[in-house]
Short mmCIF file of C-alpha atoms and ligand atoms in Angstrom, two decimals:
data_model
loop_
_atom_site.label_atom_id
_atom_site.label_comp_id
_atom_site.label_asym_id
_atom_site.label_seq_id
_atom_site.Cartn_x
_atom_site.Cartn_y
_atom_site.Cartn_z
CA UNK A 219 -18.47 -40.22 -31.75
CA UNK A 220 -22.00 -40.94 -32.96
CA UNK A 221 -24.17 -38.55 -34.88
CA UNK A 222 -24.97 -35.34 -33.01
CA UNK A 223 -27.90 -32.93 -33.18
CA UNK A 224 -27.21 -30.03 -35.57
CA UNK A 225 -25.75 -26.85 -34.07
CA UNK A 226 -28.48 -24.68 -32.58
CA UNK A 227 -30.94 -27.56 -32.23
CA UNK A 228 -31.53 -28.79 -28.67
CA UNK A 229 -32.75 -32.01 -27.15
CA UNK A 230 -35.05 -31.66 -24.17
CA UNK A 231 -34.02 -34.66 -22.05
CA UNK A 232 -36.46 -36.18 -19.51
CA UNK A 233 -34.90 -34.37 -16.54
CA UNK A 234 -35.57 -31.03 -18.26
CA UNK A 235 -39.23 -31.80 -18.85
CA UNK A 236 -40.58 -30.62 -15.46
CA UNK A 237 -39.53 -27.04 -16.18
CA UNK A 238 -40.81 -27.20 -19.76
CA UNK A 239 -44.12 -28.62 -18.63
CA UNK A 240 -44.45 -25.98 -15.94
CA UNK A 241 -43.79 -23.24 -18.51
CA UNK A 242 -46.25 -24.64 -21.05
CA UNK A 243 -48.94 -25.29 -18.44
CA UNK A 244 -48.55 -21.75 -17.10
CA UNK A 245 -48.79 -20.35 -20.65
CA UNK A 246 -52.04 -22.22 -21.31
CA UNK A 247 -53.52 -21.31 -17.94
CA UNK A 248 -52.71 -17.60 -18.18
CA UNK A 249 -53.80 -17.30 -21.85
CA UNK A 250 -57.10 -18.96 -21.06
CA UNK A 251 -57.62 -16.73 -18.03
CA UNK A 252 -57.49 -13.81 -20.50
CA UNK A 253 -59.91 -15.46 -22.95
CA UNK A 254 -57.47 -16.72 -25.61
CA UNK A 255 -57.99 -20.04 -27.42
CA UNK A 256 -55.18 -22.33 -28.55
CA UNK A 257 -54.52 -22.88 -32.26
CA UNK A 258 -51.83 -24.84 -34.13
CA UNK A 259 -50.49 -24.24 -37.62
CA UNK A 260 -47.93 -26.19 -39.67
CA UNK A 261 -44.17 -25.95 -39.20
CA UNK A 262 -43.74 -25.42 -42.95
CA UNK A 263 -45.41 -22.59 -44.82
CA UNK A 264 -45.11 -21.19 -48.28
CA UNK A 265 -42.01 -18.95 -48.43
CA UNK A 266 -44.12 -16.18 -49.95
CA UNK A 267 -46.08 -15.86 -46.68
CA UNK A 268 -43.04 -14.60 -44.75
CA UNK A 269 -41.71 -12.44 -47.56
CA UNK A 270 -45.05 -10.63 -47.70
CA UNK A 271 -45.67 -10.34 -43.95
CA UNK A 272 -42.34 -10.18 -42.10
CA UNK A 273 -40.92 -8.17 -45.00
CA UNK A 274 -38.30 -8.64 -47.69
CA UNK A 275 -35.76 -6.26 -46.14
CA UNK A 276 -35.61 -7.80 -42.66
CA UNK A 277 -32.86 -9.91 -41.12
CA UNK A 278 -35.24 -12.83 -40.87
CA UNK A 279 -36.21 -12.96 -44.53
CA UNK A 280 -32.85 -11.84 -45.89
CA UNK A 281 -30.68 -14.34 -44.07
CA UNK A 282 -32.36 -16.39 -41.36
CA UNK A 283 -34.94 -18.60 -43.03
CA UNK A 284 -34.58 -22.34 -43.64
CA UNK A 285 -36.01 -22.38 -47.14
CA UNK A 286 -36.51 -25.30 -49.52
CA UNK A 287 -36.56 -24.82 -53.29
CA UNK A 288 -35.68 -21.15 -52.95
CA UNK A 289 -36.86 -18.98 -55.81
CA UNK A 290 -39.38 -21.51 -57.04
CA UNK A 291 -43.09 -20.88 -56.98
CA UNK A 292 -43.88 -23.65 -54.51
CA UNK A 293 -40.88 -22.90 -52.26
CA UNK A 294 -41.47 -23.80 -48.60
CA UNK A 295 -39.94 -22.32 -45.42
CA UNK A 296 -39.74 -23.58 -41.83
CA UNK A 297 -41.68 -20.93 -39.95
CA UNK A 298 -39.43 -18.31 -38.34
CA UNK A 299 -42.39 -16.98 -36.31
CA UNK A 300 -46.12 -17.58 -35.93
CA UNK A 301 -47.93 -14.27 -36.40
CA UNK A 302 -48.01 -14.57 -40.20
CA UNK A 303 -49.17 -18.19 -40.00
CA UNK A 304 -52.00 -17.26 -37.64
CA UNK A 305 -53.26 -14.50 -39.92
CA UNK A 306 -53.02 -16.82 -42.91
CA UNK A 307 -54.93 -19.59 -41.13
CA UNK A 308 -57.69 -17.24 -39.89
CA UNK A 309 -58.22 -15.80 -43.37
CA UNK A 310 -57.94 -19.17 -45.12
CA UNK A 311 -60.52 -20.85 -42.87
CA UNK A 312 -62.88 -17.90 -42.73
CA UNK A 313 -62.63 -17.59 -38.94
CA UNK A 314 -63.36 -13.86 -39.20
CA UNK A 315 -66.63 -14.63 -40.98
CA UNK A 316 -67.78 -16.66 -37.99
CA UNK A 317 -66.50 -14.12 -35.50
CA UNK A 318 -64.83 -10.88 -36.52
CA UNK A 319 -62.74 -10.77 -33.35
CA UNK A 320 -60.49 -13.72 -32.48
CA UNK A 321 -58.24 -14.14 -29.45
CA UNK A 322 -55.78 -16.96 -30.09
CA UNK A 323 -52.56 -18.33 -28.61
CA UNK A 324 -49.79 -20.77 -29.43
CA UNK A 325 -46.95 -22.70 -27.89
CA UNK A 326 -44.64 -24.03 -30.56
CA UNK A 327 -41.31 -24.30 -32.36
CA UNK A 328 -39.79 -21.74 -34.74
CA UNK A 329 -36.67 -21.89 -36.88
CA UNK A 330 -34.16 -19.17 -37.65
CA UNK A 331 -30.75 -19.69 -39.21
CA UNK A 332 -28.95 -17.44 -36.73
CA UNK A 333 -25.44 -17.88 -35.36
CA UNK A 334 -26.07 -20.00 -32.26
CA UNK A 335 -25.02 -18.64 -28.88
CA UNK A 336 -26.45 -18.56 -25.36
CA UNK A 337 -30.18 -17.90 -25.70
CA UNK A 338 -30.01 -17.89 -29.48
CA UNK A 339 -30.93 -21.13 -31.18
CA UNK A 340 -31.87 -22.29 -34.64
CA UNK A 341 -34.89 -24.14 -33.30
CA UNK A 342 -36.56 -22.34 -30.42
CA UNK A 343 -40.00 -22.25 -28.86
CA UNK A 344 -42.42 -19.43 -28.31
CA UNK A 345 -45.54 -18.82 -26.31
CA UNK A 346 -47.50 -16.11 -28.07
CA UNK A 347 -50.94 -14.58 -28.32
CA UNK A 348 -52.63 -12.82 -31.21
CA UNK A 349 -55.79 -10.71 -30.76
CA UNK A 350 -57.13 -10.28 -34.28
CA UNK A 351 -59.93 -8.01 -35.46
CA UNK A 352 -59.89 -4.94 -33.21
CA UNK A 353 -58.01 -1.64 -32.97
CA UNK A 354 -58.81 -0.81 -29.33
CA UNK A 355 -55.61 0.39 -27.56
CA UNK A 356 -56.85 -1.36 -24.40
CA UNK A 357 -56.19 -4.59 -26.25
CA UNK A 358 -52.53 -3.60 -26.68
CA UNK A 359 -52.44 -3.14 -22.90
CA UNK A 360 -54.19 -6.47 -22.33
CA UNK A 361 -51.50 -8.32 -24.28
CA UNK A 362 -48.70 -6.61 -22.36
CA UNK A 363 -50.36 -7.43 -19.04
CA UNK A 364 -50.90 -11.04 -20.11
CA UNK A 365 -47.22 -11.45 -21.01
CA UNK A 366 -46.15 -9.92 -17.70
CA UNK A 367 -48.55 -12.12 -15.75
CA UNK A 368 -47.06 -15.20 -17.42
CA UNK A 369 -43.49 -14.14 -16.59
CA UNK A 370 -44.49 -13.21 -13.04
CA UNK A 371 -46.27 -16.51 -12.34
CA UNK A 372 -43.16 -18.38 -13.37
CA UNK A 373 -40.96 -16.12 -11.27
CA UNK A 374 -38.80 -14.73 -14.11
CA UNK A 375 -36.59 -12.12 -12.41
CA UNK A 376 -35.83 -8.54 -13.41
CA UNK A 377 -38.48 -8.15 -16.11
CA UNK A 378 -38.54 -4.72 -17.77
CA UNK A 379 -41.02 -3.44 -20.33
CA UNK A 380 -40.17 -1.02 -23.12
CA UNK A 381 -42.90 0.48 -25.30
CA UNK A 382 -42.98 2.69 -28.36
CA UNK A 383 -45.22 3.71 -31.24
CA UNK A 384 -43.85 3.44 -34.76
CA UNK A 385 -46.80 5.16 -36.43
CA UNK A 386 -48.99 4.07 -39.31
CA UNK A 387 -48.81 4.30 -43.12
CA UNK A 388 -50.10 7.90 -42.84
CA UNK A 389 -47.33 9.25 -40.66
CA UNK A 390 -44.53 6.77 -41.21
CA UNK A 391 -43.38 8.32 -44.51
CA UNK A 392 -42.86 11.59 -42.67
CA UNK A 393 -40.64 9.84 -40.13
CA UNK A 394 -38.80 7.98 -42.89
CA UNK A 395 -38.03 11.29 -44.60
CA UNK A 396 -36.83 12.82 -41.34
CA UNK A 397 -34.48 9.87 -40.69
CA UNK A 398 -33.18 9.93 -44.25
CA UNK A 399 -32.51 13.65 -44.09
CA UNK A 400 -30.59 13.14 -40.84
CA UNK A 401 -28.53 10.12 -41.97
CA UNK A 402 -27.86 11.05 -45.62
CA UNK A 403 -24.83 13.29 -44.92
CA UNK A 404 -23.20 10.72 -42.59
CA UNK A 405 -24.30 7.41 -44.12
CA UNK A 406 -20.74 6.62 -45.23
CA UNK A 407 -19.75 6.25 -41.55
CA UNK A 408 -22.29 3.49 -40.83
CA UNK A 409 -21.70 -0.26 -41.06
CA UNK A 410 -22.27 -2.03 -44.35
CA UNK A 411 -25.67 -3.39 -43.21
CA UNK A 412 -26.93 0.07 -42.34
CA UNK A 413 -25.71 1.52 -45.62
CA UNK A 414 -27.90 -1.07 -47.32
CA UNK A 415 -30.79 -0.40 -44.97
CA UNK A 416 -30.67 3.32 -45.74
CA UNK A 417 -32.38 2.88 -49.11
CA UNK A 418 -34.48 -0.16 -48.40
CA UNK A 419 -35.64 0.18 -44.78
CA UNK A 420 -34.12 3.16 -43.02
CA UNK A 421 -35.96 2.47 -39.70
CA UNK A 422 -33.83 -0.63 -39.19
CA UNK A 423 -30.75 1.57 -38.77
CA UNK A 424 -32.12 2.46 -35.31
CA UNK A 425 -32.03 -1.25 -34.45
CA UNK A 426 -28.34 -1.68 -35.33
CA UNK A 427 -26.28 -3.08 -32.46
CA UNK A 428 -22.87 -1.90 -33.81
CA UNK A 429 -21.53 0.49 -31.17
CA UNK A 430 -20.35 3.13 -33.62
CA UNK A 431 -23.75 3.17 -35.33
CA UNK A 432 -25.60 3.43 -32.03
CA UNK A 433 -23.55 6.55 -31.30
CA UNK A 434 -24.24 7.96 -34.77
CA UNK A 435 -27.99 7.62 -34.22
CA UNK A 436 -27.97 9.12 -30.72
CA UNK A 437 -29.57 12.37 -31.82
CA UNK A 438 -31.77 10.89 -34.55
CA UNK A 439 -35.25 12.41 -34.91
CA UNK A 440 -37.79 10.92 -32.49
CA UNK A 441 -40.72 9.05 -33.95
CA UNK A 442 -43.06 10.79 -31.52
CA UNK A 443 -42.46 14.06 -33.36
CA UNK A 444 -43.79 12.55 -36.59
CA UNK A 445 -46.85 10.66 -35.33
CA UNK A 446 -50.27 11.67 -36.71
CA UNK A 447 -53.08 12.66 -34.34
CA UNK A 448 -54.70 9.19 -34.46
CA UNK A 449 -51.43 7.42 -33.65
CA UNK A 450 -50.73 9.85 -30.82
CA UNK A 451 -54.20 9.28 -29.35
CA UNK A 452 -53.77 5.52 -29.65
CA UNK A 453 -50.39 5.64 -27.95
CA UNK A 454 -51.71 7.84 -25.17
CA UNK A 455 -54.62 5.49 -24.44
CA UNK A 456 -52.30 2.46 -24.47
CA UNK A 457 -49.78 4.02 -22.11
CA UNK A 458 -52.53 5.30 -19.80
CA UNK A 459 -54.05 1.83 -19.59
CA UNK A 460 -50.66 0.37 -18.59
CA UNK A 461 -50.20 3.07 -15.98
CA UNK A 462 -53.71 2.50 -14.61
CA UNK A 463 -52.88 -1.19 -14.27
CA UNK A 464 -49.80 -0.31 -12.24
CA UNK A 465 -47.53 -1.66 -14.96
CA UNK A 466 -44.02 -0.30 -14.79
CA UNK A 467 -42.87 0.55 -18.32
CA UNK A 468 -40.45 2.78 -20.15
CA UNK A 469 -41.00 4.70 -23.38
CA UNK A 470 -38.16 3.86 -25.73
CA UNK A 471 -38.23 5.96 -28.92
CA UNK A 472 -35.53 3.73 -30.45
CA UNK A 473 -37.55 0.53 -30.23
CA UNK A 474 -38.38 -0.47 -33.82
CA UNK A 475 -38.49 -4.32 -33.85
CA UNK A 476 -37.51 -6.44 -36.80
CA UNK A 477 -40.75 -6.99 -38.69
CA UNK A 478 -42.37 -4.91 -41.42
CA UNK A 479 -45.92 -5.74 -40.36
CA UNK A 480 -45.92 -3.59 -37.24
CA UNK A 481 -47.98 -0.40 -36.99
CA UNK A 482 -48.38 1.91 -33.98
CA UNK A 483 -47.68 0.04 -30.72
CA UNK A 484 -44.51 -2.01 -30.34
CA UNK A 485 -43.12 -3.39 -27.09
CA UNK A 486 -40.36 -5.58 -25.78
CA UNK A 487 -39.59 -7.37 -22.50
CA UNK A 488 -36.13 -7.97 -21.10
CA UNK A 489 -35.15 -10.07 -18.10
CA UNK A 490 -32.02 -10.52 -16.01
CA UNK A 491 -29.66 -13.46 -16.34
CA UNK A 492 -29.87 -13.65 -20.13
CA UNK A 493 -26.57 -12.06 -21.11
CA UNK A 494 -26.37 -10.45 -24.54
CA UNK A 495 -29.69 -11.88 -25.74
CA UNK A 496 -31.73 -10.18 -23.04
CA UNK A 497 -35.00 -9.80 -24.98
CA UNK A 498 -37.30 -12.39 -23.51
CA UNK A 499 -40.30 -11.37 -25.60
CA UNK A 500 -41.75 -8.76 -27.85
CA UNK A 501 -44.78 -7.81 -29.79
CA UNK A 502 -46.94 -5.08 -31.17
CA UNK A 503 -49.82 -4.07 -33.32
CA UNK A 504 -50.15 -5.00 -36.99
CA UNK A 505 -53.25 -3.26 -38.34
CA UNK A 506 -52.64 -3.92 -42.04
CA UNK A 507 -51.52 -7.53 -42.09
CA UNK A 508 -54.96 -9.18 -42.19
CA UNK A 509 -55.92 -7.12 -45.23
CA UNK A 510 -52.55 -7.79 -46.88
CA UNK A 511 -53.15 -11.51 -46.40
CA UNK A 512 -56.48 -11.29 -48.21
CA UNK A 513 -58.86 -10.57 -45.33
CA UNK A 514 -60.88 -7.45 -44.57
CA UNK A 515 -59.20 -4.43 -43.04
CA UNK A 516 -59.00 -5.22 -39.33
CA UNK A 517 -56.58 -4.35 -36.55
CA UNK A 518 -54.56 -6.89 -34.58
CA UNK A 519 -52.00 -7.03 -31.79
CA UNK A 520 -49.93 -9.76 -30.15
CA UNK A 521 -46.62 -10.88 -28.71
CA UNK A 522 -44.32 -13.86 -28.46
CA UNK A 523 -42.06 -14.91 -25.60
CA UNK A 524 -38.98 -17.07 -26.17
CA UNK A 525 -39.27 -20.11 -23.92
CA UNK A 526 -35.60 -21.15 -24.00
CA UNK A 527 -34.85 -17.68 -22.65
CA UNK A 528 -37.47 -18.17 -19.93
CA UNK A 529 -35.65 -21.38 -18.94
CA UNK A 530 -32.27 -19.59 -18.88
CA UNK A 531 -33.65 -16.72 -16.77
CA UNK A 532 -35.26 -19.13 -14.29
CA UNK A 533 -32.08 -21.20 -14.06
CA UNK A 534 -29.92 -18.12 -13.50
CA UNK A 535 -32.21 -17.18 -10.63
CA UNK A 536 -32.10 -20.70 -9.17
CA UNK A 537 -35.81 -21.11 -9.84
CA UNK A 538 -35.56 -24.11 -12.13
CA UNK A 539 -34.28 -26.89 -9.89
CA UNK A 540 -32.93 -29.96 -11.62
CA UNK A 541 -35.79 -32.12 -10.42
CA UNK A 542 -36.05 -35.74 -11.32
CA UNK A 543 -39.59 -36.47 -12.20
CA UNK A 544 -41.25 -39.87 -12.21
CA UNK A 545 -44.85 -40.92 -12.38
CA UNK A 546 -44.81 -44.54 -11.23
CA UNK A 547 -47.00 -45.06 -8.15
CA UNK A 548 -46.71 -48.83 -7.87
CA UNK A 549 -43.72 -50.94 -8.90
CA UNK A 550 -44.65 -54.60 -9.21
CA UNK A 551 -41.77 -56.99 -8.52
CA UNK A 552 -41.62 -60.67 -9.30
CA UNK A 553 -39.46 -63.61 -8.33
CA UNK A 554 -38.60 -66.04 -11.05
CA UNK A 555 -40.22 -66.88 -14.38
CA UNK A 556 -43.51 -68.23 -12.97
CA UNK A 557 -44.43 -64.92 -11.34
CA UNK A 558 -43.56 -62.66 -14.34
CA UNK A 559 -46.86 -63.37 -16.10
CA UNK A 560 -48.97 -62.62 -12.99
CA UNK A 561 -46.90 -59.44 -12.39
CA UNK A 562 -47.58 -58.32 -15.95
CA UNK A 563 -51.33 -59.02 -15.44
CA UNK A 564 -51.32 -57.00 -12.24
CA UNK A 565 -49.55 -54.05 -13.87
CA UNK A 566 -52.14 -54.13 -16.66
CA UNK A 567 -54.96 -54.27 -14.13
CA UNK A 568 -53.62 -51.31 -12.13
CA UNK A 569 -53.07 -49.19 -15.24
CA UNK A 570 -56.61 -50.08 -16.34
CA UNK A 571 -57.81 -48.68 -13.02
CA UNK A 572 -55.88 -45.48 -13.65
CA UNK A 573 -52.94 -46.20 -11.34
CA UNK A 574 -49.46 -45.52 -12.80
CA UNK A 575 -47.73 -48.89 -12.50
CA UNK A 576 -44.58 -50.46 -13.87
CA UNK A 577 -42.44 -53.59 -13.57
CA UNK A 578 -39.02 -55.01 -14.42
CA UNK A 579 -38.38 -56.20 -17.97
CA UNK A 580 -34.66 -56.82 -17.63
CA UNK A 581 -34.75 -60.10 -15.71
CA UNK A 582 -33.18 -58.54 -12.61
CA UNK A 583 -33.03 -60.03 -9.11
CA UNK A 584 -35.63 -59.02 -6.49
CA UNK A 585 -33.03 -56.84 -4.76
CA UNK A 586 -32.24 -55.06 -8.03
CA UNK A 587 -35.96 -54.63 -8.71
CA UNK A 588 -36.34 -52.93 -5.30
CA UNK A 589 -33.52 -50.59 -6.32
CA UNK A 590 -35.36 -49.84 -9.57
CA UNK A 591 -38.50 -49.01 -7.55
CA UNK A 592 -36.44 -46.66 -5.39
CA UNK A 593 -34.85 -45.02 -8.38
CA UNK A 594 -38.24 -44.13 -9.88
CA UNK A 595 -39.41 -43.05 -6.40
CA UNK A 596 -42.42 -45.36 -6.41
CA UNK A 597 -44.26 -44.93 -3.09
CA UNK A 598 -45.59 -48.51 -3.24
CA UNK A 599 -44.04 -51.83 -4.22
CA UNK A 600 -45.95 -55.05 -4.82
CA UNK A 601 -44.12 -58.31 -4.24
CA UNK A 602 -45.47 -61.37 -5.98
CA UNK A 603 -43.91 -64.58 -4.70
CA UNK A 604 -44.87 -68.20 -5.16
CA UNK A 605 -46.48 -68.47 -1.65
CA UNK A 606 -48.61 -65.38 -2.05
CA UNK A 607 -49.68 -66.49 -5.50
CA UNK A 608 -50.96 -69.77 -4.05
CA UNK A 609 -52.92 -67.85 -1.38
CA UNK A 610 -54.43 -65.45 -3.94
CA UNK A 611 -52.84 -62.37 -2.32
CA UNK A 612 -49.86 -60.11 -2.95
CA UNK A 613 -47.54 -58.30 -0.57
CA UNK A 614 -47.91 -54.51 -0.66
CA UNK A 615 -44.98 -52.55 0.72
CA UNK A 616 -45.31 -48.93 1.79
CA UNK A 617 -41.85 -47.64 0.82
CA UNK A 618 -42.10 -44.57 3.07
CA UNK A 619 -42.99 -46.50 6.23
CA UNK A 620 -41.18 -49.73 5.28
CA UNK A 621 -44.31 -51.70 6.22
CA UNK A 622 -45.80 -54.66 4.41
CA UNK A 623 -49.36 -56.02 4.34
CA UNK A 624 -51.05 -58.78 2.39
CA UNK A 625 -53.72 -57.53 -0.02
CA UNK A 626 -56.05 -59.13 -2.54
CA UNK A 627 -55.17 -57.97 -6.09
CA UNK A 628 -58.67 -56.52 -6.52
CA UNK A 629 -58.16 -54.22 -3.53
CA UNK A 630 -54.77 -52.89 -4.59
CA UNK A 631 -55.88 -49.85 -6.58
CA UNK A 632 -58.05 -48.64 -3.69
CA UNK A 633 -55.19 -49.05 -1.19
CA UNK A 634 -52.53 -47.20 -3.18
CA UNK A 635 -54.82 -44.30 -4.02
CA UNK A 636 -55.42 -43.49 -0.33
P1 LIG B 13 -39.53 -11.80 -31.95
O1 LIG B 13 -39.11 -10.61 -31.18
O2 LIG B 13 -38.79 -12.13 -33.19
O3 LIG B 13 -41.08 -11.61 -32.24
O4 LIG B 13 -39.45 -13.09 -31.04
C1 LIG B 13 -40.03 -13.10 -29.76
C2 LIG B 13 -39.07 -13.76 -28.78
O5 LIG B 13 -38.67 -15.05 -29.28
C3 LIG B 13 -37.76 -13.03 -28.59
O6 LIG B 13 -37.90 -11.98 -27.66
C4 LIG B 13 -36.88 -14.14 -28.04
O7 LIG B 13 -37.12 -14.34 -26.66
C5 LIG B 13 -37.38 -15.34 -28.79
N1 LIG B 13 -36.45 -15.63 -29.90
C6 LIG B 13 -36.40 -15.05 -31.10
N2 LIG B 13 -35.40 -15.57 -31.84
C7 LIG B 13 -34.81 -16.52 -31.08
C8 LIG B 13 -33.72 -17.43 -31.28
N3 LIG B 13 -33.04 -17.50 -32.43
N4 LIG B 13 -33.39 -18.25 -30.25
C9 LIG B 13 -34.07 -18.22 -29.09
N5 LIG B 13 -35.10 -17.40 -28.86
C10 LIG B 13 -35.48 -16.56 -29.83
C11 LIG B 13 -41.84 -12.45 -32.97
O8 LIG B 13 -41.52 -13.57 -33.28
C12 LIG B 13 -43.21 -11.90 -33.29
N6 LIG B 13 -43.95 -12.88 -34.09
C13 LIG B 13 -43.96 -11.53 -32.03
C14 LIG B 13 -45.34 -11.04 -32.29
C15 LIG B 13 -46.48 -11.72 -32.10
N7 LIG B 13 -45.67 -9.84 -32.71
C16 LIG B 13 -46.99 -9.77 -32.85
N8 LIG B 13 -47.50 -10.91 -32.48
#
């Protein structure tokens, strides 16, 4: 057995590209319809960036990052997500000085050292948007609607939206105290992870998937009872905007999400056909991150959708047919060594005129070349034989109609474009 790709790292073979291209094209089209501009940042970032943004006591930073030279000052990490990178890049390049409000999007790879399973990879791709520089709750609604529009255009089935507010630095301590007071007497009954979370990040206990712990938190205090007046007003305006847009959503007081940068609005999308990993996307507001990364105080909100999970959901619904996809419009055949050169010239000429053309490079017989043309579904085949060459014409075969005509090479491009 030869060398294989590492566990959790996938190849996207040519036959899978139609679905990937459709997803990426839809992402770009929908994001641009909503006024977002594409940006790209590096795959590697300084480790410090994620420790300071995602948070030290999160699953991602504690155990899921691919980090080089850990503990050293210039340690680097393969990005586990893109929000932190986007804020860093905007601050670093002074984008906010040019325009205080930026609407940006990305399609790109992320890396998390998770235990691979269906829908959970170590290299995965996200489509995400980040609206940076405004606190308007309508913007939270805009991002939710954009995500849903993307999923709807692709035909992802069974999409559900959960929303919550997790408060701000003013009211969050109150909620933290309420949770601690509730869990302190029973903390010994929780899993080891939660016992650790109790001191360092008690909110994450609500996110625990261990069945016993879920039961133990069933009557935990609700965040809504701790929110300050500003957070309540923000949440109300956000939820009203969703309702006005006819967006079906559910308030989920347990939704906390696994990043420290969130403030106020958080949301998550699930879809059918995904099995245990049913979160297809998630996002929320992060009103302090820009300042923490060295910018001015400015609000921001965004989401990311996992594209491998989009593929799985579409496949489960039979909406991602295994289509073979070829671009060749004209396949130029040749008979014998003396016609190979002219065939090559003709292929070059057609490509120069913008027509997708190809030929045989394996020294196959004419019959085998016709089979190659069929295999790549070329609608036209050109046959260059000695006789035609002498007459200064080529034979053009319409593969659909099985008809042949003689054509001058200069007229070929015009004929096959019709
Ligand atoms: P996240 O919830 O960690 O959020 O990731 C968003 C989506 O990426 C998930 O819902 C899931 O579909 C996909 N995903 C995450 N991990 C994996 C994995 N190991 N394998 C396959 N798919 C995965 C974020 O990343 C935030 N940066 C979203 C955000 C943007 N918040 C504000 N702006």
